[in-house]
Amino acid sequence: GLLAACNAGATTPSAQPLPTATESTAAMTTPSSSAAAVSCTDAFAGTDLSSVTATTDLTTLADQLDSTVARCASINDWTAALQTAAPNISITSAFAFLQAQCAANADLSSTPVCVQVGS
């Protein structure tokens, strides 16, 4: 009787079946770009970059900046957050720093930022 009740009112099978739990879960757990950008900006919050003006200045803060590379979803997010935290740094200097960090740190090489730097 229960099976018959489930089919009551249905005349033909649906051409568009409902998503499975796996598909729904994947959609819910995928972070939006805005959430990733917030996380990226937050990663810079604990680092004082107000006096940073060149690649050498970034290099002295490399240990602190590695966490920002790991938390940002893209090179665009990273450079935007860096520009907010250190408005005096040039994008060219920032990119040179990223290239060096991504090449030197195996833990960072598979992050989205380093993958984009390498491509």
CSV table of C-alpha atoms in Angstrom, one decimal, residues 5-52:
chain,number,residue,atom,x,y,z
A,5,ALA,CA,0.7,5.9,-2.3
A,6,CYS,CA,4.0,7.1,-3.5
A,7,ASN,CA,3.0,6.7,-7.1
A,8,ALA,CA,-0.4,8.2,-6.7
A,9,GLY,CA,-0.9,11.1,-9.2
A,10,ALA,CA,2.2,10.3,-11.2
A,11,THR,CA,1.4,9.5,-14.8
A,12,THR,CA,4.9,9.3,-16.3
A,13,PRO,CA,8.4,9.3,-14.9
A,14,SER,CA,10.0,12.7,-14.6
A,15,ALA,CA,12.5,13.7,-17.3
A,16,GLN,CA,14.3,15.7,-14.6
A,17,PRO,CA,14.8,13.6,-11.5
A,18,LEU,CA,15.5,15.3,-8.2
A,19,PRO,CA,19.1,15.7,-7.3
A,20,THR,CA,20.7,13.1,-5.1
A,21,ALA,CA,21.9,13.9,-1.6
A,22,THR,CA,25.5,13.9,-2.8
A,23,GLU,CA,24.8,16.5,-5.5
A,24,SER,CA,22.9,18.7,-3.0
A,25,THR,CA,25.6,18.4,-0.4
A,26,ALA,CA,28.4,19.3,-2.9
A,27,ALA,CA,26.5,22.4,-3.9
A,28,MET,CA,26.0,23.5,-0.3
A,29,THR,CA,29.7,22.9,0.7
A,30,THR,CA,31.2,24.7,-2.3
A,31,PRO,CA,32.3,28.2,-1.0
A,32,SER,CA,31.1,31.2,-2.9
A,33,SER,CA,33.7,33.6,-4.2
A,34,SER,CA,32.5,36.2,-1.8
A,35,ALA,CA,33.0,33.8,1.2
A,36,ALA,CA,36.5,33.0,-0.1
A,37,ALA,CA,37.3,36.7,-0.5
A,38,VAL,CA,36.3,37.4,3.0
A,39,SER,CA,38.5,34.6,4.3
A,40,CYS,CA,41.3,35.9,2.2
A,41,THR,CA,40.9,39.4,3.5
A,42,ASP,CA,40.7,38.0,7.1
A,43,ALA,CA,44.0,36.2,6.5
A,44,PHE,CA,45.7,39.6,6.0
A,45,ALA,CA,44.0,41.2,9.0
A,46,GLY,CA,46.6,39.9,11.5
A,47,THR,CA,49.6,41.1,9.5
A,48,ASP,CA,50.8,44.8,9.7
A,49,LEU,CA,51.6,45.6,6.1
A,50,SER,CA,51.3,49.4,6.3
A,51,SER,CA,55.0,50.1,5.8
A,52,VAL,CA,55.5,47.5,3.0
